[in-house]
XYZ file of C-alpha atoms in Angstrom:
649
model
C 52.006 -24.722 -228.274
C 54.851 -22.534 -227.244
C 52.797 -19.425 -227.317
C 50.788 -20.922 -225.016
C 53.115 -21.983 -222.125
C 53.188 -19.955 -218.966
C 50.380 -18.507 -216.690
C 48.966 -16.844 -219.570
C 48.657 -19.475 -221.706
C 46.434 -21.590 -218.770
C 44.299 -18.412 -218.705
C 43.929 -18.871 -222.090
C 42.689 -22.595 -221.972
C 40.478 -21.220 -218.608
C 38.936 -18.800 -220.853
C 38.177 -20.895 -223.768
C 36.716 -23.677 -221.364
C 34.766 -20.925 -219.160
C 33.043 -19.242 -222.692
C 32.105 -22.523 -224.015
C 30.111 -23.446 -220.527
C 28.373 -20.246 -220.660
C 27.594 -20.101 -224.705
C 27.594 -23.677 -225.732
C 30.128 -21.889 -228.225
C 33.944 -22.321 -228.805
C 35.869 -18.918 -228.535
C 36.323 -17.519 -232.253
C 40.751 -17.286 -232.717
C 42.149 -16.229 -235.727
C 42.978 -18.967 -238.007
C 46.801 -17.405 -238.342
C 49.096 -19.631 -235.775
C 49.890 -18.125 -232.928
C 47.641 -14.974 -233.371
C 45.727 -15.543 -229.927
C 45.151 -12.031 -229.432
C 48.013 -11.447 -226.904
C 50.021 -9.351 -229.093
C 47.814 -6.401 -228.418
C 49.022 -6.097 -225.151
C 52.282 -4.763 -223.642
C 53.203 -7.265 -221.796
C 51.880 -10.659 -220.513
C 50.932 -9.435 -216.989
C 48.275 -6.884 -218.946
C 47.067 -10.065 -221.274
C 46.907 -12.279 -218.220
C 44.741 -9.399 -216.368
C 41.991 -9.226 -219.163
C 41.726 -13.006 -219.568
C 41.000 -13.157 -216.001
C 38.408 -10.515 -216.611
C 36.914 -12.232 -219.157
C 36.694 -15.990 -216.923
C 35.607 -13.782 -214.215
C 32.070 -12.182 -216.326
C 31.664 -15.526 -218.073
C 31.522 -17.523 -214.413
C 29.400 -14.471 -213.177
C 27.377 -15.354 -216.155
C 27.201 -18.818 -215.046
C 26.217 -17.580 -211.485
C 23.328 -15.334 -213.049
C 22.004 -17.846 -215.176
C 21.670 -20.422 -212.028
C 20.024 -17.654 -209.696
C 17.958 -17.188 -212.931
C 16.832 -20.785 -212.540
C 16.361 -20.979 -209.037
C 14.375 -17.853 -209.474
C 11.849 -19.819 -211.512
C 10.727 -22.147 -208.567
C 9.136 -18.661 -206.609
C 8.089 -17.616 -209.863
C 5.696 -20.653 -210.177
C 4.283 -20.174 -206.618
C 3.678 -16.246 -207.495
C 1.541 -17.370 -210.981
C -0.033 -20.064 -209.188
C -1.730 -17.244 -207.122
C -3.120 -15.085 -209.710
C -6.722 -14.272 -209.784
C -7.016 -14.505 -213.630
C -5.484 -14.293 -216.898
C -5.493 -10.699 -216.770
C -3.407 -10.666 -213.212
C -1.607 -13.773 -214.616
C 0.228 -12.176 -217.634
C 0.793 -8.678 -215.709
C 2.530 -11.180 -213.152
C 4.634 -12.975 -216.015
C 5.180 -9.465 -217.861
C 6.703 -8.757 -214.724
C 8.703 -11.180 -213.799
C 10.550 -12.114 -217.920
C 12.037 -8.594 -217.121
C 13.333 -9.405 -214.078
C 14.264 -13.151 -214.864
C 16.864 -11.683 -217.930
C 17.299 -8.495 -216.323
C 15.261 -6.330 -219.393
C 14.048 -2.441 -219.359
C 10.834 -3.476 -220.490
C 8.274 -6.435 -221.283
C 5.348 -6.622 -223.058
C 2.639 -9.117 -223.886
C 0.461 -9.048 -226.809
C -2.566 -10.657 -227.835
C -4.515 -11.068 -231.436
C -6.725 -8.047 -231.754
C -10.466 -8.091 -233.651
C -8.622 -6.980 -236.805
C -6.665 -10.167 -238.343
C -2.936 -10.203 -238.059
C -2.727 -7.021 -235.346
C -2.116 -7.205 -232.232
C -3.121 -5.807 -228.607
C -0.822 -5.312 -225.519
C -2.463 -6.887 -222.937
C 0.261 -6.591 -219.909
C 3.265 -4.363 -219.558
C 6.143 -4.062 -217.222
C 9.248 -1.471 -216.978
C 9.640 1.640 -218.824
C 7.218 2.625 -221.428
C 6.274 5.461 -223.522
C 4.128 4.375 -225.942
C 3.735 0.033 -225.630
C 1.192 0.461 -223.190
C -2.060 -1.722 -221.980
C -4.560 -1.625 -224.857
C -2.085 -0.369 -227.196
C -2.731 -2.302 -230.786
C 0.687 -3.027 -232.419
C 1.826 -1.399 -235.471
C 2.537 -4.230 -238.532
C 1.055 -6.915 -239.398
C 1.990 -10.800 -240.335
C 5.353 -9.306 -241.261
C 8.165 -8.087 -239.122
C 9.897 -8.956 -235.752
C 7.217 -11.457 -233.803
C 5.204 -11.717 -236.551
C 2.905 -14.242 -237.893
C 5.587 -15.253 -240.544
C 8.445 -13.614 -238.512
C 7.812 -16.050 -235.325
C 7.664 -19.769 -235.530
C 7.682 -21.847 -232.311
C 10.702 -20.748 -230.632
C 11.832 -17.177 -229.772
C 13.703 -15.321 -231.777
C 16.240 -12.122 -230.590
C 18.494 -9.591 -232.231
C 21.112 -7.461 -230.543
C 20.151 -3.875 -232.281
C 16.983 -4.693 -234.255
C 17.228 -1.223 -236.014
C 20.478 -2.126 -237.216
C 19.440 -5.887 -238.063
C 18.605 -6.575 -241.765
C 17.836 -10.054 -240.994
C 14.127 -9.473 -240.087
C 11.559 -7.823 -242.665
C 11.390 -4.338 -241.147
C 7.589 -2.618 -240.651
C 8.212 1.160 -240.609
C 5.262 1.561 -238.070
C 6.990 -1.208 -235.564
C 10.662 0.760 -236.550
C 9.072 4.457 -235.068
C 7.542 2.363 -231.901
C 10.947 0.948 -231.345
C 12.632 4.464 -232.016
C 10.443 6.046 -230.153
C 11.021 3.266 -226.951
C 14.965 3.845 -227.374
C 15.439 -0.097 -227.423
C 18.004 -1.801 -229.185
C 18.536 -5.394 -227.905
C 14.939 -7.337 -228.328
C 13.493 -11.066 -227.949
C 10.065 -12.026 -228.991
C 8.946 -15.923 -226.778
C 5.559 -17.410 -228.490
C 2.836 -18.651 -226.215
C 1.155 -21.341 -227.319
C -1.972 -23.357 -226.252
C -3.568 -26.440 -227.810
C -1.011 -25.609 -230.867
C -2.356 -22.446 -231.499
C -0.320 -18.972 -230.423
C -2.322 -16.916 -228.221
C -0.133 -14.684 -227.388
C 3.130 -13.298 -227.852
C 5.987 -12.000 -225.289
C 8.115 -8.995 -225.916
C 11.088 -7.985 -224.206
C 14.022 -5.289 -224.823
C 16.759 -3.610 -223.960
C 17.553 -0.159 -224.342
C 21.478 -0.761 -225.103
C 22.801 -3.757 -227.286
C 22.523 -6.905 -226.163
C 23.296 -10.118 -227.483
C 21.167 -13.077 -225.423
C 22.996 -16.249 -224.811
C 22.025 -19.770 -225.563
C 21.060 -20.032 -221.960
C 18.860 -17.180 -222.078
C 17.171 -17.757 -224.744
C 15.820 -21.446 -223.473
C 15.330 -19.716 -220.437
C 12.382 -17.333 -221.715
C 11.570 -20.412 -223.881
C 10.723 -22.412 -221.034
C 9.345 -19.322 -218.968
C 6.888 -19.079 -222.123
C 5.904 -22.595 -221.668
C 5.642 -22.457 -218.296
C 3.003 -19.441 -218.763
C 1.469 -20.811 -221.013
C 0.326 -23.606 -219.278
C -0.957 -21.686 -216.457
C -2.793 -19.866 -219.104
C -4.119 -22.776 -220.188
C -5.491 -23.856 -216.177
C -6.620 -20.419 -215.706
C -8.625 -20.344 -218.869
C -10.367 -23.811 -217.729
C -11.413 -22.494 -214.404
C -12.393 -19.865 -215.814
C -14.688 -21.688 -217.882
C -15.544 -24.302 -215.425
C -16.312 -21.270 -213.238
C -18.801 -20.294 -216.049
C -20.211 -23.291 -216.183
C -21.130 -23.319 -212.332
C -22.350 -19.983 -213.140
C -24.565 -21.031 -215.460
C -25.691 -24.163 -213.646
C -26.016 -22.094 -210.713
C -28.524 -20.292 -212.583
C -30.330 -22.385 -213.791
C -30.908 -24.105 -210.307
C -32.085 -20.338 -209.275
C -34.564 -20.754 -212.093
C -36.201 -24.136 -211.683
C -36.168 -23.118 -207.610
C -38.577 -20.446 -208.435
C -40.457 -22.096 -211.195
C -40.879 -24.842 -207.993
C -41.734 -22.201 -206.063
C -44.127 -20.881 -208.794
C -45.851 -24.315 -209.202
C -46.461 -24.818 -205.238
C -47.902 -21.208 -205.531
C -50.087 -22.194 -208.374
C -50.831 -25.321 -206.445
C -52.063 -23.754 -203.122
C -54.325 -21.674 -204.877
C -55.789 -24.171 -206.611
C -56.515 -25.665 -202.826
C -57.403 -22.699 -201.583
C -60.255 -22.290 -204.398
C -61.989 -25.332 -203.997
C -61.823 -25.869 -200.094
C -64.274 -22.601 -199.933
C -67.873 -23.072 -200.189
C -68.349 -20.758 -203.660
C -70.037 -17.076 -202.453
C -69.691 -13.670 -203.960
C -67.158 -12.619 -201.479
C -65.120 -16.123 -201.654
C -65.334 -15.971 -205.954
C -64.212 -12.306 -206.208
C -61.093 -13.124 -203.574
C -60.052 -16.304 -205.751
C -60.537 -13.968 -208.605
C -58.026 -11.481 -207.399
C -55.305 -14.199 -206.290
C -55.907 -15.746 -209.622
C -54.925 -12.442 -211.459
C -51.632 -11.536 -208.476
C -50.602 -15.108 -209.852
C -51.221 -14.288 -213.399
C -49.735 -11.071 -213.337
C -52.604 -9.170 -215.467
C -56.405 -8.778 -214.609
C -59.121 -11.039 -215.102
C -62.898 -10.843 -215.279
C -65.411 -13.812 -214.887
C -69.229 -13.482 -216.340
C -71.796 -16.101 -215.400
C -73.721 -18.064 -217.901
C -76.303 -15.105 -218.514
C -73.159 -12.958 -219.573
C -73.621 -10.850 -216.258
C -70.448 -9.724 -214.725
C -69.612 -11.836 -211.540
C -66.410 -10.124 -210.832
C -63.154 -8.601 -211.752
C -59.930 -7.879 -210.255
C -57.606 -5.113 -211.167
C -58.059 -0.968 -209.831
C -55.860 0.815 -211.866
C -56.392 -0.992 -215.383
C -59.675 -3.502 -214.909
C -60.000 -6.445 -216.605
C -63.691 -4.505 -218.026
C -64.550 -1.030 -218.448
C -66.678 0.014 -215.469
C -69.974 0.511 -217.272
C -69.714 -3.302 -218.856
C -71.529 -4.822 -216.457
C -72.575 -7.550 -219.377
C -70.454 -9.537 -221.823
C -71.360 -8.915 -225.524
C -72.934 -11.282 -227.048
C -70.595 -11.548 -230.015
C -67.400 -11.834 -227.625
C -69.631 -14.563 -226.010
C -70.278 -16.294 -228.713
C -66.591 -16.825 -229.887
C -65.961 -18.075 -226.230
C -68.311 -20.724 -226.827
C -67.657 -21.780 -230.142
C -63.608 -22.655 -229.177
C -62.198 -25.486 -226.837
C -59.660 -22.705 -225.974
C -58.111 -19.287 -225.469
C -59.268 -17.051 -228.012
C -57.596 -13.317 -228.549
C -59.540 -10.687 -229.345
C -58.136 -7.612 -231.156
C -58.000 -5.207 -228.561
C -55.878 -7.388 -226.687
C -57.904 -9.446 -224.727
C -58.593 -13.233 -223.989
C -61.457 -14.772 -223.616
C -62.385 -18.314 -222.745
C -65.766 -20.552 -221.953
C -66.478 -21.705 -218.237
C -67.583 -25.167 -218.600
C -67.499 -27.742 -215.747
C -69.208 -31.114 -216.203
C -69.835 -30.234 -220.574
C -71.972 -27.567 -218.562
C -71.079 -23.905 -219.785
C -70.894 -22.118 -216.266
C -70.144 -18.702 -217.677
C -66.813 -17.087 -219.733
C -63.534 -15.350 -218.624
C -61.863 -12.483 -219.672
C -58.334 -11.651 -219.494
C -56.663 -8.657 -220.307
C -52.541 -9.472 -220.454
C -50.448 -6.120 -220.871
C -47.937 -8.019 -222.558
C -47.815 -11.281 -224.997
C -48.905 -14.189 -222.918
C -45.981 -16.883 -222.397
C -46.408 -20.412 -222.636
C -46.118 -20.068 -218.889
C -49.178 -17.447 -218.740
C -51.417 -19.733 -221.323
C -50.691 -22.734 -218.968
C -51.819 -20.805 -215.505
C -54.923 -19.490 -217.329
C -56.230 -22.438 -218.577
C -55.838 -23.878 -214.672
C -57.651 -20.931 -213.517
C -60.224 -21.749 -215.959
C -60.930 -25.457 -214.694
C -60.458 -24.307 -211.248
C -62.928 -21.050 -211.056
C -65.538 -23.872 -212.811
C -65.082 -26.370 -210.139
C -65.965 -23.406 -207.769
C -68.407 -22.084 -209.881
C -69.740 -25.514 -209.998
C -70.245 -25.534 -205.704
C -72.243 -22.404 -205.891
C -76.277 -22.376 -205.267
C -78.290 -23.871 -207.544
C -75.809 -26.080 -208.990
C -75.791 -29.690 -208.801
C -72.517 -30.528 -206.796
C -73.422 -27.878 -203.462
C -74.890 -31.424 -201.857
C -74.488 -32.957 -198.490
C -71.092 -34.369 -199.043
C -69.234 -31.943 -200.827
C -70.643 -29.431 -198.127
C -69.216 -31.879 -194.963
C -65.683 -31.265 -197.570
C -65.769 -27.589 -197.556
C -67.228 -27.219 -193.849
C -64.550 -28.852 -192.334
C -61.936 -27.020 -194.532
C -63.486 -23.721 -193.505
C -63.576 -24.399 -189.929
C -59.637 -25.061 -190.012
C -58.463 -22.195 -191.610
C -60.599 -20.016 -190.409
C -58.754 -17.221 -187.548
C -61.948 -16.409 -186.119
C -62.491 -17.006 -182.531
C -66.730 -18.338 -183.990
C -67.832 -19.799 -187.324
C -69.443 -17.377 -189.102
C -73.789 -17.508 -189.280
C -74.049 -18.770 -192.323
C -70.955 -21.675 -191.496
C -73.827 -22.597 -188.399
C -76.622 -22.645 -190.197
C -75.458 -24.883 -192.790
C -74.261 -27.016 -189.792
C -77.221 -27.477 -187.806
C -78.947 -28.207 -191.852
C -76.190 -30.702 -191.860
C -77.618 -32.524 -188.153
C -74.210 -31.682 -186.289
C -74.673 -30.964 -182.598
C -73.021 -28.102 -181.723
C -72.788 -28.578 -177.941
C -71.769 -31.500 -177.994
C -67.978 -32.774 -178.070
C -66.032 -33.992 -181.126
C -62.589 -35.758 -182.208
C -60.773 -34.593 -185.195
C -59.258 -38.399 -186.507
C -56.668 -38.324 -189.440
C -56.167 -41.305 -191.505
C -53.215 -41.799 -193.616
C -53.416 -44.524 -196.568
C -51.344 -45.959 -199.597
C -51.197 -44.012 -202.672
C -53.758 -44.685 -205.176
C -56.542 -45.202 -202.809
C -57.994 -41.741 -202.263
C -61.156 -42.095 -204.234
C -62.238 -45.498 -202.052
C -61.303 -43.196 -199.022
C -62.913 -40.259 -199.393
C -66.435 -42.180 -200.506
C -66.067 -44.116 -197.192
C -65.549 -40.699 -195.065
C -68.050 -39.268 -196.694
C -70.436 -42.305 -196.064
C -68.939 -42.454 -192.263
C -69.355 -38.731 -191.921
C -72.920 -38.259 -192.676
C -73.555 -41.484 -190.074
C -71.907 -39.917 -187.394
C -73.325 -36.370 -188.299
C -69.728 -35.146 -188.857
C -68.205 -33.576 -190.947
C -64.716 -34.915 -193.492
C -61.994 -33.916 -195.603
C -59.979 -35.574 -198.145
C -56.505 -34.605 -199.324
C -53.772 -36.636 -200.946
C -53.535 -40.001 -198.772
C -55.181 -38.473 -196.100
C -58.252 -38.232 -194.614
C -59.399 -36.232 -191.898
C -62.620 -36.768 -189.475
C -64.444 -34.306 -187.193
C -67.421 -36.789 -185.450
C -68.565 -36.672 -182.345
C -66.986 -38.502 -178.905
C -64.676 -37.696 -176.078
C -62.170 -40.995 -176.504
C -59.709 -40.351 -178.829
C -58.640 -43.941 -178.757
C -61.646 -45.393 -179.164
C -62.606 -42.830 -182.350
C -59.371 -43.642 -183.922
C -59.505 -47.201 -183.586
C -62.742 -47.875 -184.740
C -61.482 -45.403 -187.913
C -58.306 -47.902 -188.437
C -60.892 -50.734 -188.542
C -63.643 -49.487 -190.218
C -61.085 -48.074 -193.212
C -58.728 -50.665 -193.341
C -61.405 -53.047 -194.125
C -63.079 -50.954 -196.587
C -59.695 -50.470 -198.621
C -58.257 -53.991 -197.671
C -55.298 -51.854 -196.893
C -53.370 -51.160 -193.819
C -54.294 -47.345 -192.328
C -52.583 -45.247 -189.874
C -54.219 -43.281 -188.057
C -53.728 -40.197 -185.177
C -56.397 -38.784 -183.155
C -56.989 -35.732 -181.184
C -59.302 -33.635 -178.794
C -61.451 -33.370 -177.661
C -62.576 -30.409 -178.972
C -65.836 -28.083 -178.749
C -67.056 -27.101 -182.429
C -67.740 -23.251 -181.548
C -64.423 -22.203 -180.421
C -61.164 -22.511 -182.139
C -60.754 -26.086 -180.206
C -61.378 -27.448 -183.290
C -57.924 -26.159 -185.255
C -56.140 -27.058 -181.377
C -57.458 -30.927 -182.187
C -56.775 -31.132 -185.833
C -53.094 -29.837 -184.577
C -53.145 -32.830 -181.950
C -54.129 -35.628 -184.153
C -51.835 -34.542 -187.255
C -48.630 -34.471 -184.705
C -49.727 -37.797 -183.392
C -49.939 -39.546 -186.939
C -46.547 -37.712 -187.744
C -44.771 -39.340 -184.905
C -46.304 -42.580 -185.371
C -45.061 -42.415 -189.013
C -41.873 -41.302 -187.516
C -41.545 -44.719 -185.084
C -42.307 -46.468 -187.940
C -46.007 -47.443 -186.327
C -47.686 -48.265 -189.660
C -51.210 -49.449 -190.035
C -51.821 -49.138 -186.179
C -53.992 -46.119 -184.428
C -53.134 -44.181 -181.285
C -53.826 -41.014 -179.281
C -51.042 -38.801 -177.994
C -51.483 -40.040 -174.468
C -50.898 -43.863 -175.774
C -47.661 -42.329 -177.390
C -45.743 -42.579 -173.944
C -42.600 -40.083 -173.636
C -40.923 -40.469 -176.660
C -44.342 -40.520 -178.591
C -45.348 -37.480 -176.512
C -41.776 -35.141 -177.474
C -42.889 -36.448 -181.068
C -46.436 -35.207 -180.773
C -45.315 -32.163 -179.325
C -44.392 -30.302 -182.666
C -40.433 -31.351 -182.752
C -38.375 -31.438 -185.910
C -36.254 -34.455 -185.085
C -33.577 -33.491 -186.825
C -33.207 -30.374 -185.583
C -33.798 -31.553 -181.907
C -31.014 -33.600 -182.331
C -28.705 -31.292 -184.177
C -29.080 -28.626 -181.630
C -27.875 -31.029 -179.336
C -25.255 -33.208 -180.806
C -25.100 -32.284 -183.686
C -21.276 -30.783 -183.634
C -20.104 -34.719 -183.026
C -21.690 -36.021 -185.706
C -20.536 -33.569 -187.858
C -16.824 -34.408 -186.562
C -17.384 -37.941 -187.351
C -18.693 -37.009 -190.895
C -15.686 -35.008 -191.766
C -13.115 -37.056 -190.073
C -14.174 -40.588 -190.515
C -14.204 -40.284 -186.756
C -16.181 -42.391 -183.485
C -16.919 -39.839 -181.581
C -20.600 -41.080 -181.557
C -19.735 -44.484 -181.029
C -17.452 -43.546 -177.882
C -20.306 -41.693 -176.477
C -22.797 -44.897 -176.617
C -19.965 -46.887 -174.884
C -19.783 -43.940 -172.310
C -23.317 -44.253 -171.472
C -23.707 -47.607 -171.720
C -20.894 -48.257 -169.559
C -22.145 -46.269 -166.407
C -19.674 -42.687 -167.706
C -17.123 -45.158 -167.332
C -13.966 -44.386 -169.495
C -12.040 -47.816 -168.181
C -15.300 -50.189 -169.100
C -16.171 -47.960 -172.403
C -12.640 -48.572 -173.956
C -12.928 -52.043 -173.213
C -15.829 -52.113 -174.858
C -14.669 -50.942 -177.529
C -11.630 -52.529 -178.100
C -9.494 -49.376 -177.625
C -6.921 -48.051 -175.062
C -8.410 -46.214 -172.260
C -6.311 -43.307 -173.340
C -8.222 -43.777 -176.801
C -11.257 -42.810 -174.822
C -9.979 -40.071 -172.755
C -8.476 -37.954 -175.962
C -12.214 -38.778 -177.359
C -13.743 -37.334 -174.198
C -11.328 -34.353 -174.394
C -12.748 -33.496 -178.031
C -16.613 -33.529 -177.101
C -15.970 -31.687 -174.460
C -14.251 -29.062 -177.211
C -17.561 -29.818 -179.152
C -20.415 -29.939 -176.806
C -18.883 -27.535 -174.260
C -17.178 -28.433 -170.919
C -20.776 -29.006 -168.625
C -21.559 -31.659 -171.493
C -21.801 -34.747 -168.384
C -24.110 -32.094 -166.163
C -27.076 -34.674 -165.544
C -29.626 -32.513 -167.522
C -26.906 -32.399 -170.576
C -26.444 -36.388 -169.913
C -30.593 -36.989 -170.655
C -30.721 -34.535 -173.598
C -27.514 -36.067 -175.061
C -28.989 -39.891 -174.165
C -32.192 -38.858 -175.980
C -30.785 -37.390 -178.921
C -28.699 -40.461 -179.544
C -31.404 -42.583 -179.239
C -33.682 -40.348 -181.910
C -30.610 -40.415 -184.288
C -30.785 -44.027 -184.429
C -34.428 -43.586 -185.729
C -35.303 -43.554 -189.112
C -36.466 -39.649 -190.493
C -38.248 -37.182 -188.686
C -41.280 -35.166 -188.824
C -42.534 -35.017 -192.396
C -43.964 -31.605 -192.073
C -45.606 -28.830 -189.243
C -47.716 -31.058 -187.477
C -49.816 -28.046 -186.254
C -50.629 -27.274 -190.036
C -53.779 -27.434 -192.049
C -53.970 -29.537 -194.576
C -53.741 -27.801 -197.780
C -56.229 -29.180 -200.815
């Protein structure tokens, strides 16, 4: 204890305290009393001097080590930004060389080959340990498989350190880096090491207790934003994928209304040469290969395709043998040059054969379309002269279908004379009448329109749950009453039903009334007026900005839309507060007392629509479009579909 009286002696105890703190290790003295190292000095002052140098590094130690911490917290911000693994472990490559003050850091990852690995990131000066560099060694050596367990592991001159199993492939990489001081921190995720970080020094260096948890924790804390960035990265996948697949079943929807449409379009037509070989053609765009369609004497009827036809020019006739095997099978049969073939039949009546010629295998999806073509060019077939469906009623079907999607400013001669064969008068006016039903009942309605069409020498068509009536009158009330009656008896059901015209049968008029009356039953569906009839002019002014083609919810999006959109996102009553306002006379006093609310409650509310719906939002034309849309909000749906459309079969 004598030895250690005096100033130098307290430096002493100073220096043994200040190590300790900094190492977690007591300062090593000889075991000889008194042999505390000050003998190798001349005098005290000169011992005194270094032990204050030596407190002094070990507190500056300390200080490091505590901006090293601090250091961590923008750290964890900067990896929380990365775009991706990759970026992620360039950021952390870049940062462990910084955080214990390194030459250079790498990161390795297991390579194809078992027990290599592959630097993945790489930070500081580097000759040779570059991105995409495989690692020399194996399972063996310094961050091994066997050399590494869970914690990191360091050396002060690892080419001077017989305490690891030396690789002489990692020993030239080393050499040939210059580094002498290295650490190796495990990565680990789900308890399996996916990675491994590197870092060295190109002088000696001997890492404290403190810095080696430090990179331990650093590891960690990588790892586990590894570990998040590898399950976005799969959930993004996943959206990917379901993203996808969304694209696909939109256009297999879109596909199947395609397929559907044409299916209309094929049997609204009355069946003619010209009709038959345009259905052909659409049939084999939908297909996506040609097709050819013989009658029942084998003669050609037509064929679609230019540059590789369904049948060679000069086979105008089917042969008998390819025939024959149509016949003979319930289905698609392929021939050995590549065709198809398959029997027309309609009814158990063989209407004739089809040939297709696919340039590729045909898909389940290709099979499917066929065999709907098939049915569907019989059904037309079927209409054609001579056969035993072309009569009165089907023709009143087809008529009417014609005349509305037809562009011409006429009907064509032959649409006439089957008309006048048909009893319609042609001078005189007519009312298009559209009667909506309950599902299930389209077979009773479209035998009753038939029946009430050829009484009334009109004409009828029958689509889903509706039916629509051209007959003759010039009331469009009257007409569609007497249809709600008439129906709604016959199918002890309630019908709704829209009128329009009326309408002269040898201009386009005709289209301009169907238009009318399919608008009217929309907004009548749209009030919520089921099982009553009306015209447009019964509608009044809300029924007439219904019937005049509006899509409710975009009428009142356009116009308020912004407010409810606020309220959506903000759980807000902006909406509310304008029905007070309005109801209240544009008073802000009465509306907040109204609603319960200080008046400055309102005013901050009238502040923000004005932000939303623009400052000249309480102009009086502004005031009726707002009022309006309001009161069309509070209604249930909109507009089901274009009013001024066709109906499509």
């Amino acid at each position: 204890m004598a030895e250690r009286a005096g100033p130098a002696g307290l430096l002493e105890v100073l220096e043994s305290l200040a190590h300790e703190t900094v190492t977690g290790e007591p300062v090593a003295r000889a075991a000889s009393p008194g042999a505390t190292g000050r003998e190798r000095y001349a005098d005290e002052s000169e011992y005194a001097g270094e032990l204050y140098a030596r407190i002094h590094a070990n507190f500056a130690r300390l200080r490091r080590g505590e901006a090293m911490l601090l250091s961590l917290f923008d750290y964890i911000r900067e990896l929380s930004k990365a775009g991706g693994i990759g970026e992620l472990l360039a950021t952390a490559a870049r940062q462990a060389r910084h955080l214990l003050l390194l030459d250079t850091v790498f990161i390795s990852v297991p390579d194809d080959e078992p027990g290599r690995y592959r630097i993945v990131a790489a930070d500081g000066q580097v000759t040779t340990a570059t991105v995409g560099t495989r690692l020399p060694g194996g399972s063996t050596g310094f961050g091994g498989d066997r050399g590494l367990g869970r914690t990191p592991v360091w050396t002060p001159d690892y080419l001077a350190d017989n305490g690891f199993e030396h690789t002489s492939d990692t020993d030239r990489m080393i050499a040939e880096e210059g580094l002498r001081g290295l650490i190796a921190a495990p990565l680990y995720a789900d308890g399996r090491r996916f990675a491994v970080l590197y870092g060295g020094s190109r002088g000696m260096r001997r890492f404290t207790a403190a810095e080696v948890s430090l990179i331990e924790r650093y590891a960690e804390l990588v790892a586990a934003f590894v570990r998040s960035a590898a399950e976005l990265a799969r959930n993004a996948d996943a959206i990917a994928a379901a993203e996808r697949s969304l694209d696909r079943a939109d256009a297999d929807l879109a596909d199947l209304r395609n397929i559907i449409e044409l299916c209309h379009s094929t049997l609204d037509e009355p069946p003619n040469g010209e009709t038959v070989s345009a259905h052909v053609e659409l049939w084999a765009k939908a297909l996506g290969f040609d097709i050819a369609v013989y009658g029942r004497d084998d003669r050609l009827v037509t064929a679609s395709g230019v540059a590789r036809p369904a049948v060679p020019a000069d086979q105008t006739v089917l042969p008998a043998a390819e025939a024959a095997v149509a016949r003979a099978a319930a289905d698609l049969v392929q021939l050995g040059d590549g065709r198809s073939v398959v029997s027309v039949d309609f009814g158990g009546e063989h209407l004739g054969t089809l040939v297709a010629r696919p340039e590729r295998a045909l898909t389940e999806r290709d099979t499917m379309v066929l065999r709907l073509a098939v049915r569907v060019i019989a059904a037309c077939l079927s209409k054609g002269p001579g056969q035993t469906s072309a009569a009165g009623g089907r023709q009143r079907d087809g008529l009417l279908a014609q005349l509305l999607r037809s562009d011409a400013p006429t009907p064509s001669r032959a649409v006439l004379a089957r008309l006048r064969e048909l009893g319609a008068d042609l001078e005189a006016p007519h009312l298009v009448v559209i009667a909506r039903t309950e599902p299930g009942l389209r077979a009773k309605a479209e035998q009753w329109a038939e029946a009430y069409a050829r009484r009334l020498n009109g004409l009828y068509l029958a689509r889903a749950e509706d039916v629509t009536l051209l007959v003759p009158g010039s009331d469009p009330s009257a007409a569609s009453n007497a249809v709600r009656e008439e129906l709604a008896s016959a199918l002890r059901a309630p019908v709704t039903v829209g009128a329009g015209g009326p309408a002269h049968m040898l201009g386009q008029q005709v289209r301009a009334a169907y238009a009318e009356a399919r608008r009217c039953l929309s907004a009548m569906l749209t009030l919520g007026m089921v099982g009553r009839s009306a015209a447009p002019d019964e509608l009044g002014f809300l029924g007439l900005l219904l019937a005049g083609g509006r899509d409710v919810p975009q009428l009142v999006g356009s116009v308020v839309g912004p407010v409810f959109e606020y309220d959506d996102q903000r759980s807000g009553a902006l909406v509310e507060t304008l029905d007070a306002y309005f109801e209240s006379g544009s008073n802000a006093t009465a509306a907040a007392k109204a609603l319960h609310v200080h008046p400055n409650t309102v005013s901050r509310r009238l502040e923000r629509i004005s932000e939303l719906l623009g400052p000249d939002w309480q102009h009086p034309q502004r005031v009726l479009e707002i009022q309006v849309a309001l009161q069309l909000a509070r209604m249930r749906g909109g507009l089901s579909e274009d009013a001024g459309t066709a109906p499509s079969a």
